[in-house]
């Protein structure tokens, strides 16, 4: 009941004219940027993060939430019409949506994606309202060993599920942890990796790291593989769904959040895994399995609903534990730190107006997005015709202006370029970007919690595992690390048994003849 009362107060905050304006600006910008190929929600939020310095915190986060959901909405448009996912979570939408578009059903695919995002986002936000205060109240009793264990779980999880190998994920994490070490040691005041520069004594701003890795790195990568001609978008009519389409999509829309929300709340890499799981589930449950791969509308509706619900799940971990489970959450956590606000168990007590205004704005943003995406799909499709050289030149310009606005130092631009080149190199060698960003943000906090835990236990390592919660988390970590080996062992035994059975079947006629 307290949550409902707080949510009503949040609607009072979110429905003020100024905050409604920021919500509308956020969903418009997010959708427009999300439509453009290669620009996902994380890059959109990172680019616009420096612009919000002069805004009041509640309005800024309402706009960020609108950008987040809007960019996810827009990403499906690119996938369906151009077969060019703007981010990894939109890959599944291309698998069925693009064949639908080529068959003249692009309008239906866009409508299924838009309503799926709306349904998944609404259900996910309702679960956020129901669960977040409970998680926050439980998290108040979590100590330094428990927090360190959670952060280690985040590190292991993001390096395990992202990229082409664990080694590359670990390498990316180490890059982020190294960048997080730059500056003064918070406990001793000793300089680390500053190379004698006073300007680096405060460390490298997280905003510069995020903008460099996402915006600059992506722009350089695309420029290196640039095609001189813009992609030709498939013409789109007014999106609508027939009764037969509704009969096939309403169950996937409702099943998506069941898969998406839990995966968003745990450090499992965001919406990539639940969208694929939703796609597999719909393929098994549908009566039209023969249409999969050729344009099955269920393959668009379910995964898009799961992706939107996972975004709400992401906010549970970020707001209650200060634990970013996706790249967007990592950038938003940097935004909280920019305003001197630390997400965690006490956030709901210290900043109730901001938190509940942000949550209420999600409901408003969803309604705005549905109203925008259905009638304006043809307009968003025209944005796909912007020449990529112009598009990425603009991104580099805004990234440089934003980075300079952080501290007004020319050195920030040099650091931005170096980190951008680092981001380019990471893409070149297949290193995922998210572990690096997680490492920059959570690395210093993990170090601080580790030191506190060791101080409490007088330097004994056993102090890191002296609570039931930390033991449980480390057990989960051990299972994550052991799973690939166990899986290979099981598969090898299965293959040997199959080979033995096949050999026995071949030998049987020979014995019979003898």
PDB file of C-alpha atoms in Angstrom, residues 73-307:
ATOM      1  CA  UNK A  73      11.481   1.369 -29.568  1.00  0.00           C
ATOM      2  CA  UNK A  74      13.435   2.971 -32.404  1.00  0.00           C
ATOM      3  CA  UNK A  75      15.969   0.149 -32.617  1.00  0.00           C
ATOM      4  CA  UNK A  76      13.272  -2.267 -33.774  1.00  0.00           C
ATOM      5  CA  UNK A  77      12.445   0.054 -36.706  1.00  0.00           C
ATOM      6  CA  UNK A  78      16.012  -0.206 -38.042  1.00  0.00           C
ATOM      7  CA  UNK A  79      16.065  -3.970 -37.570  1.00  0.00           C
ATOM      8  CA  UNK A  80      12.747  -4.526 -39.338  1.00  0.00           C
ATOM      9  CA  UNK A  81      13.207  -2.138 -42.260  1.00  0.00           C
ATOM     10  CA  UNK A  82      16.961  -2.316 -42.912  1.00  0.00           C
ATOM     11  CA  UNK A  83      17.925  -5.618 -41.307  1.00  0.00           C
ATOM     12  CA  UNK A  84      20.503  -3.539 -39.419  1.00  0.00           C
ATOM     13  CA  UNK A  85      20.110  -3.901 -35.638  1.00  0.00           C
ATOM     14  CA  UNK A  86      21.235  -0.762 -33.836  1.00  0.00           C
ATOM     15  CA  UNK A  87      22.117  -2.893 -30.798  1.00  0.00           C
ATOM     16  CA  UNK A  88      22.428  -6.551 -29.915  1.00  0.00           C
ATOM     17  CA  UNK A  89      18.997  -6.684 -28.236  1.00  0.00           C
ATOM     18  CA  UNK A  90      17.364  -5.802 -31.571  1.00  0.00           C
ATOM     19  CA  UNK A  91      18.948  -8.701 -33.479  1.00  0.00           C
ATOM     20  CA  UNK A  92      15.962 -10.980 -32.908  1.00  0.00           C
ATOM     21  CA  UNK A  93      13.536  -8.388 -34.294  1.00  0.00           C
ATOM     22  CA  UNK A  94      15.459  -8.500 -37.572  1.00  0.00           C
ATOM     23  CA  UNK A  95      15.231 -12.292 -37.804  1.00  0.00           C
ATOM     24  CA  UNK A  96      11.464 -12.262 -38.366  1.00  0.00           C
ATOM     25  CA  UNK A  97      10.663  -8.570 -38.844  1.00  0.00           C
ATOM     26  CA  UNK A  98      12.784  -8.043 -41.949  1.00  0.00           C
ATOM     27  CA  UNK A  99      11.294 -11.012 -43.832  1.00  0.00           C
ATOM     28  CA  UNK A 100       7.854  -9.628 -42.920  1.00  0.00           C
ATOM     29  CA  UNK A 101       8.849  -6.219 -44.314  1.00  0.00           C
ATOM     30  CA  UNK A 102      10.177  -7.754 -47.540  1.00  0.00           C
ATOM     31  CA  UNK A 103       6.874  -9.587 -47.880  1.00  0.00           C
ATOM     32  CA  UNK A 104       4.966  -6.311 -47.655  1.00  0.00           C
ATOM     33  CA  UNK A 105       4.038  -6.670 -43.972  1.00  0.00           C
ATOM     34  CA  UNK A 106       6.465  -4.122 -42.527  1.00  0.00           C
ATOM     35  CA  UNK A 107       3.572  -2.139 -41.052  1.00  0.00           C
ATOM     36  CA  UNK A 108       2.335  -5.173 -39.131  1.00  0.00           C
ATOM     37  CA  UNK A 109       5.856  -5.974 -37.906  1.00  0.00           C
ATOM     38  CA  UNK A 110       6.351  -2.408 -36.633  1.00  0.00           C
ATOM     39  CA  UNK A 111       2.951  -2.455 -34.921  1.00  0.00           C
ATOM     40  CA  UNK A 112       3.680  -5.808 -33.248  1.00  0.00           C
ATOM     41  CA  UNK A 113       7.028  -4.442 -32.017  1.00  0.00           C
ATOM     42  CA  UNK A 114       5.507  -1.169 -30.739  1.00  0.00           C
ATOM     43  CA  UNK A 115       2.652  -2.819 -28.857  1.00  0.00           C
ATOM     44  CA  UNK A 116       5.087  -5.454 -27.567  1.00  0.00           C
ATOM     45  CA  UNK A 117       7.347  -2.757 -26.139  1.00  0.00           C
ATOM     46  CA  UNK A 118       4.349  -1.015 -24.581  1.00  0.00           C
ATOM     47  CA  UNK A 119       2.998  -4.222 -22.995  1.00  0.00           C
ATOM     48  CA  UNK A 120       6.389  -5.441 -21.767  1.00  0.00           C
ATOM     49  CA  UNK A 121       7.310  -2.009 -20.422  1.00  0.00           C
ATOM     50  CA  UNK A 122       4.015  -1.616 -18.567  1.00  0.00           C
ATOM     51  CA  UNK A 123       4.145  -5.069 -16.965  1.00  0.00           C
ATOM     52  CA  UNK A 124       7.837  -4.652 -16.150  1.00  0.00           C
ATOM     53  CA  UNK A 125       7.247  -1.251 -14.520  1.00  0.00           C
ATOM     54  CA  UNK A 126       4.374  -2.657 -12.438  1.00  0.00           C
ATOM     55  CA  UNK A 127       6.766  -5.370 -11.200  1.00  0.00           C
ATOM     56  CA  UNK A 128       9.345  -2.638 -10.527  1.00  0.00           C
ATOM     57  CA  UNK A 129       6.814  -0.794  -8.319  1.00  0.00           C
ATOM     58  CA  UNK A 130       5.946  -4.017  -6.479  1.00  0.00           C
ATOM     59  CA  UNK A 131       9.463  -5.361  -5.945  1.00  0.00           C
ATOM     60  CA  UNK A 132      11.874  -2.410  -5.728  1.00  0.00           C
ATOM     61  CA  UNK A 133      10.884  -1.182  -2.216  1.00  0.00           C
ATOM     62  CA  UNK A 134      11.096  -4.764  -0.875  1.00  0.00           C
ATOM     63  CA  UNK A 135      14.520  -5.300  -2.417  1.00  0.00           C
ATOM     64  CA  UNK A 136      15.669  -1.931  -1.037  1.00  0.00           C
ATOM     65  CA  UNK A 137      14.464  -2.775   2.486  1.00  0.00           C
ATOM     66  CA  UNK A 138      16.260  -6.137   2.378  1.00  0.00           C
ATOM     67  CA  UNK A 139      19.405  -4.519   0.998  1.00  0.00           C
ATOM     68  CA  UNK A 140      19.691  -2.200   4.024  1.00  0.00           C
ATOM     69  CA  UNK A 141      20.989  -5.159   6.038  1.00  0.00           C
ATOM     70  CA  UNK A 142      23.665  -6.050   3.474  1.00  0.00           C
ATOM     71  CA  UNK A 143      27.207  -5.468   4.733  1.00  0.00           C
ATOM     72  CA  UNK A 144      30.562  -4.831   3.057  1.00  0.00           C
ATOM     73  CA  UNK A 145      31.333  -8.556   2.382  1.00  0.00           C
ATOM     74  CA  UNK A 146      27.911  -8.990   0.771  1.00  0.00           C
ATOM     75  CA  UNK A 147      28.297  -5.916  -1.442  1.00  0.00           C
ATOM     76  CA  UNK A 148      31.732  -7.046  -2.557  1.00  0.00           C
ATOM     77  CA  UNK A 149      30.330 -10.500  -3.397  1.00  0.00           C
ATOM     78  CA  UNK A 150      27.522  -8.916  -5.455  1.00  0.00           C
ATOM     79  CA  UNK A 151      30.039  -6.810  -7.369  1.00  0.00           C
ATOM     80  CA  UNK A 152      32.246  -9.840  -8.049  1.00  0.00           C
ATOM     81  CA  UNK A 153      29.113 -11.595  -9.352  1.00  0.00           C
ATOM     82  CA  UNK A 154      28.471  -8.644 -11.666  1.00  0.00           C
ATOM     83  CA  UNK A 155      32.062  -8.795 -12.937  1.00  0.00           C
ATOM     84  CA  UNK A 156      31.955 -12.551 -13.546  1.00  0.00           C
ATOM     85  CA  UNK A 157      28.485 -12.487 -15.105  1.00  0.00           C
ATOM     86  CA  UNK A 158      29.151  -9.738 -17.645  1.00  0.00           C
ATOM     87  CA  UNK A 159      32.469 -11.294 -18.673  1.00  0.00           C
ATOM     88  CA  UNK A 160      30.839 -14.724 -19.043  1.00  0.00           C
ATOM     89  CA  UNK A 161      27.755 -13.938 -21.124  1.00  0.00           C
ATOM     90  CA  UNK A 162      29.063 -11.204 -23.429  1.00  0.00           C
ATOM     91  CA  UNK A 163      31.431 -11.382 -26.380  1.00  0.00           C
ATOM     92  CA  UNK A 164      32.826 -14.364 -28.203  1.00  0.00           C
ATOM     93  CA  UNK A 165      34.891 -15.703 -25.293  1.00  0.00           C
ATOM     94  CA  UNK A 166      35.393 -15.336 -21.562  1.00  0.00           C
ATOM     95  CA  UNK A 167      39.011 -14.312 -22.091  1.00  0.00           C
ATOM     96  CA  UNK A 168      37.924 -11.303 -24.157  1.00  0.00           C
ATOM     97  CA  UNK A 169      35.284 -10.399 -21.572  1.00  0.00           C
ATOM     98  CA  UNK A 170      37.888 -10.603 -18.801  1.00  0.00           C
ATOM     99  CA  UNK A 171      40.322  -8.488 -20.823  1.00  0.00           C
ATOM    100  CA  UNK A 172      37.640  -5.828 -21.271  1.00  0.00           C
ATOM    101  CA  UNK A 173      36.888  -5.899 -17.537  1.00  0.00           C
ATOM    102  CA  UNK A 174      40.580  -5.454 -16.690  1.00  0.00           C
ATOM    103  CA  UNK A 175      40.754  -2.430 -19.007  1.00  0.00           C
ATOM    104  CA  UNK A 176      37.833  -0.874 -17.127  1.00  0.00           C
ATOM    105  CA  UNK A 177      39.299  -1.688 -13.694  1.00  0.00           C
ATOM    106  CA  UNK A 178      42.606  -0.108 -14.751  1.00  0.00           C
ATOM    107  CA  UNK A 179      40.893   3.088 -15.899  1.00  0.00           C
ATOM    108  CA  UNK A 180      39.017   3.137 -12.581  1.00  0.00           C
ATOM    109  CA  UNK A 181      42.329   3.125 -10.680  1.00  0.00           C
ATOM    110  CA  UNK A 182      43.481   6.442 -12.171  1.00  0.00           C
ATOM    111  CA  UNK A 183      43.507   9.201  -9.545  1.00  0.00           C
ATOM    112  CA  UNK A 184      44.005   9.402  -5.790  1.00  0.00           C
ATOM    113  CA  UNK A 185      43.520   6.408  -3.535  1.00  0.00           C
ATOM    114  CA  UNK A 186      40.413   7.277  -1.487  1.00  0.00           C
ATOM    115  CA  UNK A 187      41.841   5.821   1.715  1.00  0.00           C
ATOM    116  CA  UNK A 188      45.548   6.725   1.583  1.00  0.00           C
ATOM    117  CA  UNK A 189      45.601   9.718  -0.783  1.00  0.00           C
ATOM    118  CA  UNK A 190      48.383   8.115  -2.844  1.00  0.00           C
ATOM    119  CA  UNK A 191      48.438   8.910  -6.578  1.00  0.00           C
ATOM    120  CA  UNK A 192      47.832   6.008  -8.942  1.00  0.00           C
ATOM    121  CA  UNK A 193      48.469   6.001 -12.702  1.00  0.00           C
ATOM    122  CA  UNK A 194      48.407   9.819 -12.850  1.00  0.00           C
ATOM    123  CA  UNK A 195      51.867  10.078 -14.506  1.00  0.00           C
ATOM    124  CA  UNK A 196      52.522  13.160 -12.398  1.00  0.00           C
ATOM    125  CA  UNK A 197      49.563  15.075 -13.863  1.00  0.00           C
ATOM    126  CA  UNK A 198      47.504  17.054 -11.360  1.00  0.00           C
ATOM    127  CA  UNK A 199      44.571  17.043 -13.792  1.00  0.00           C
ATOM    128  CA  UNK A 200      44.389  13.244 -13.499  1.00  0.00           C
ATOM    129  CA  UNK A 201      44.432  13.332  -9.683  1.00  0.00           C
ATOM    130  CA  UNK A 202      40.624  13.351  -9.607  1.00  0.00           C
ATOM    131  CA  UNK A 203      40.525  10.373 -11.948  1.00  0.00           C
ATOM    132  CA  UNK A 204      38.975  10.042 -15.390  1.00  0.00           C
ATOM    133  CA  UNK A 205      35.352  11.121 -15.414  1.00  0.00           C
ATOM    134  CA  UNK A 206      32.998   8.224 -16.082  1.00  0.00           C
ATOM    135  CA  UNK A 207      31.127  10.337 -18.624  1.00  0.00           C
ATOM    136  CA  UNK A 208      34.280  10.742 -20.727  1.00  0.00           C
ATOM    137  CA  UNK A 209      34.894   6.980 -20.558  1.00  0.00           C
ATOM    138  CA  UNK A 210      31.303   6.174 -21.566  1.00  0.00           C
ATOM    139  CA  UNK A 211      31.200   8.693 -24.411  1.00  0.00           C
ATOM    140  CA  UNK A 212      34.648   7.632 -25.611  1.00  0.00           C
ATOM    141  CA  UNK A 213      33.969   3.890 -25.629  1.00  0.00           C
ATOM    142  CA  UNK A 214      30.449   4.094 -27.017  1.00  0.00           C
ATOM    143  CA  UNK A 215      30.221   7.181 -29.230  1.00  0.00           C
ATOM    144  CA  UNK A 216      33.809   7.751 -30.423  1.00  0.00           C
ATOM    145  CA  UNK A 217      34.698   4.066 -30.627  1.00  0.00           C
ATOM    146  CA  UNK A 218      31.525   3.222 -32.575  1.00  0.00           C
ATOM    147  CA  UNK A 219      31.898   6.207 -34.924  1.00  0.00           C
ATOM    148  CA  UNK A 220      35.508   5.287 -35.726  1.00  0.00           C
ATOM    149  CA  UNK A 221      34.557   1.653 -36.243  1.00  0.00           C
ATOM    150  CA  UNK A 222      31.724   2.516 -38.642  1.00  0.00           C
ATOM    151  CA  UNK A 223      33.948   5.029 -40.475  1.00  0.00           C
ATOM    152  CA  UNK A 224      36.536   2.294 -41.015  1.00  0.00           C
ATOM    153  CA  UNK A 225      33.865   0.105 -42.632  1.00  0.00           C
ATOM    154  CA  UNK A 226      31.824   2.895 -44.191  1.00  0.00           C
ATOM    155  CA  UNK A 227      29.703   2.300 -47.234  1.00  0.00           C
ATOM    156  CA  UNK A 228      29.291   5.418 -49.314  1.00  0.00           C
ATOM    157  CA  UNK A 229      25.631   4.759 -50.052  1.00  0.00           C
ATOM    158  CA  UNK A 230      22.878   5.015 -47.461  1.00  0.00           C
ATOM    159  CA  UNK A 231      20.748   1.945 -46.839  1.00  0.00           C
ATOM    160  CA  UNK A 232      17.459   1.888 -48.689  1.00  0.00           C
ATOM    161  CA  UNK A 233      14.578   1.551 -46.267  1.00  0.00           C
ATOM    162  CA  UNK A 234      11.518  -0.469 -47.211  1.00  0.00           C
ATOM    163  CA  UNK A 235       8.444   1.772 -47.627  1.00  0.00           C
ATOM    164  CA  UNK A 236       6.085   1.658 -44.642  1.00  0.00           C
ATOM    165  CA  UNK A 237       2.366   2.279 -44.602  1.00  0.00           C
ATOM    166  CA  UNK A 238       0.273   3.005 -41.535  1.00  0.00           C
ATOM    167  CA  UNK A 239       0.930   0.283 -38.957  1.00  0.00           C
ATOM    168  CA  UNK A 240      -2.104  -1.810 -38.085  1.00  0.00           C
ATOM    169  CA  UNK A 241      -2.883  -5.336 -36.929  1.00  0.00           C
ATOM    170  CA  UNK A 242      -5.685  -7.545 -38.234  1.00  0.00           C
ATOM    171  CA  UNK A 243      -7.686  -9.802 -35.927  1.00  0.00           C
ATOM    172  CA  UNK A 244      -5.668 -12.801 -37.064  1.00  0.00           C
ATOM    173  CA  UNK A 245      -2.469 -10.948 -36.090  1.00  0.00           C
ATOM    174  CA  UNK A 246      -3.881 -10.053 -32.655  1.00  0.00           C
ATOM    175  CA  UNK A 247      -4.806 -13.683 -32.022  1.00  0.00           C
ATOM    176  CA  UNK A 248      -1.205 -14.673 -32.724  1.00  0.00           C
ATOM    177  CA  UNK A 249       0.478 -11.860 -30.765  1.00  0.00           C
ATOM    178  CA  UNK A 250      -1.403 -11.320 -27.482  1.00  0.00           C
ATOM    179  CA  UNK A 251       0.073 -14.396 -25.793  1.00  0.00           C
ATOM    180  CA  UNK A 252       3.689 -13.589 -26.845  1.00  0.00           C
ATOM    181  CA  UNK A 253       3.185 -10.023 -25.566  1.00  0.00           C
ATOM    182  CA  UNK A 254       2.237 -11.420 -22.141  1.00  0.00           C
ATOM    183  CA  UNK A 255       4.894 -14.152 -22.077  1.00  0.00           C
ATOM    184  CA  UNK A 256       7.744 -11.760 -22.910  1.00  0.00           C
ATOM    185  CA  UNK A 257       7.858  -9.991 -19.507  1.00  0.00           C
ATOM    186  CA  UNK A 258       7.950 -13.326 -17.658  1.00  0.00           C
ATOM    187  CA  UNK A 259      11.280 -14.016 -19.383  1.00  0.00           C
ATOM    188  CA  UNK A 260      12.603 -10.463 -19.735  1.00  0.00           C
ATOM    189  CA  UNK A 261      12.091  -8.959 -16.276  1.00  0.00           C
ATOM    190  CA  UNK A 262      14.128 -11.477 -14.219  1.00  0.00           C
ATOM    191  CA  UNK A 263      17.020 -11.388 -16.690  1.00  0.00           C
ATOM    192  CA  UNK A 264      17.058  -7.588 -16.558  1.00  0.00           C
ATOM    193  CA  UNK A 265      17.301  -7.606 -12.769  1.00  0.00           C
ATOM    194  CA  UNK A 266      20.345  -9.913 -12.629  1.00  0.00           C
ATOM    195  CA  UNK A 267      23.820  -9.190 -14.041  1.00  0.00           C
ATOM    196  CA  UNK A 268      23.331 -11.246 -17.197  1.00  0.00           C
ATOM    197  CA  UNK A 269      24.165  -8.715 -19.910  1.00  0.00           C
ATOM    198  CA  UNK A 270      20.776  -7.044 -20.426  1.00  0.00           C
ATOM    199  CA  UNK A 271      18.152  -7.848 -23.037  1.00  0.00           C
ATOM    200  CA  UNK A 272      20.212 -10.058 -25.362  1.00  0.00           C
ATOM    201  CA  UNK A 273      19.624 -13.382 -23.573  1.00  0.00           C
ATOM    202  CA  UNK A 274      15.888 -12.953 -22.768  1.00  0.00           C
ATOM    203  CA  UNK A 275      15.076 -11.875 -26.337  1.00  0.00           C
ATOM    204  CA  UNK A 276      16.649 -15.039 -27.739  1.00  0.00           C
ATOM    205  CA  UNK A 277      14.962 -17.166 -25.061  1.00  0.00           C
ATOM    206  CA  UNK A 278      11.622 -15.558 -25.880  1.00  0.00           C
ATOM    207  CA  UNK A 279      12.173 -16.239 -29.581  1.00  0.00           C
ATOM    208  CA  UNK A 280      12.937 -19.917 -28.868  1.00  0.00           C
ATOM    209  CA  UNK A 281       9.889 -20.185 -26.585  1.00  0.00           C
ATOM    210  CA  UNK A 282       7.554 -18.687 -29.202  1.00  0.00           C
ATOM    211  CA  UNK A 283       8.959 -20.966 -31.899  1.00  0.00           C
ATOM    212  CA  UNK A 284       8.173 -24.009 -29.742  1.00  0.00           C
ATOM    213  CA  UNK A 285       4.709 -22.837 -28.633  1.00  0.00           C
ATOM    214  CA  UNK A 286       3.356 -21.494 -31.918  1.00  0.00           C
ATOM    215  CA  UNK A 287       1.028 -23.351 -34.258  1.00  0.00           C
ATOM    216  CA  UNK A 288       2.761 -21.672 -37.221  1.00  0.00           C
ATOM    217  CA  UNK A 289       6.268 -23.069 -36.764  1.00  0.00           C
ATOM    218  CA  UNK A 290       6.743 -23.384 -40.524  1.00  0.00           C
ATOM    219  CA  UNK A 291       6.612 -19.567 -40.837  1.00  0.00           C
ATOM    220  CA  UNK A 292       9.603 -18.984 -38.550  1.00  0.00           C
ATOM    221  CA  UNK A 293      12.517 -17.733 -40.592  1.00  0.00           C
ATOM    222  CA  UNK A 294      10.095 -16.472 -43.238  1.00  0.00           C
ATOM    223  CA  UNK A 295       8.314 -13.765 -41.220  1.00  0.00           C
ATOM    224  CA  UNK A 296       6.443 -15.078 -38.162  1.00  0.00           C
ATOM    225  CA  UNK A 297       4.825 -12.219 -36.260  1.00  0.00           C
ATOM    226  CA  UNK A 298       5.219 -14.076 -32.942  1.00  0.00           C
ATOM    227  CA  UNK A 299       8.990 -13.864 -33.417  1.00  0.00           C
ATOM    228  CA  UNK A 300       8.705 -10.077 -33.309  1.00  0.00           C
ATOM    229  CA  UNK A 301       6.037  -9.635 -30.615  1.00  0.00           C
ATOM    230  CA  UNK A 302       7.508 -11.871 -27.890  1.00  0.00           C
ATOM    231  CA  UNK A 303      11.183 -10.798 -27.994  1.00  0.00           C
ATOM    232  CA  UNK A 304      10.337  -7.088 -28.185  1.00  0.00           C
ATOM    233  CA  UNK A 305       8.064  -7.419 -25.139  1.00  0.00           C
ATOM    234  CA  UNK A 306      10.845  -9.278 -23.301  1.00  0.00           C
ATOM    235  CA  UNK A 307      13.387  -6.561 -24.215  1.00  0.00           C
TER     236      UNK A 307
END
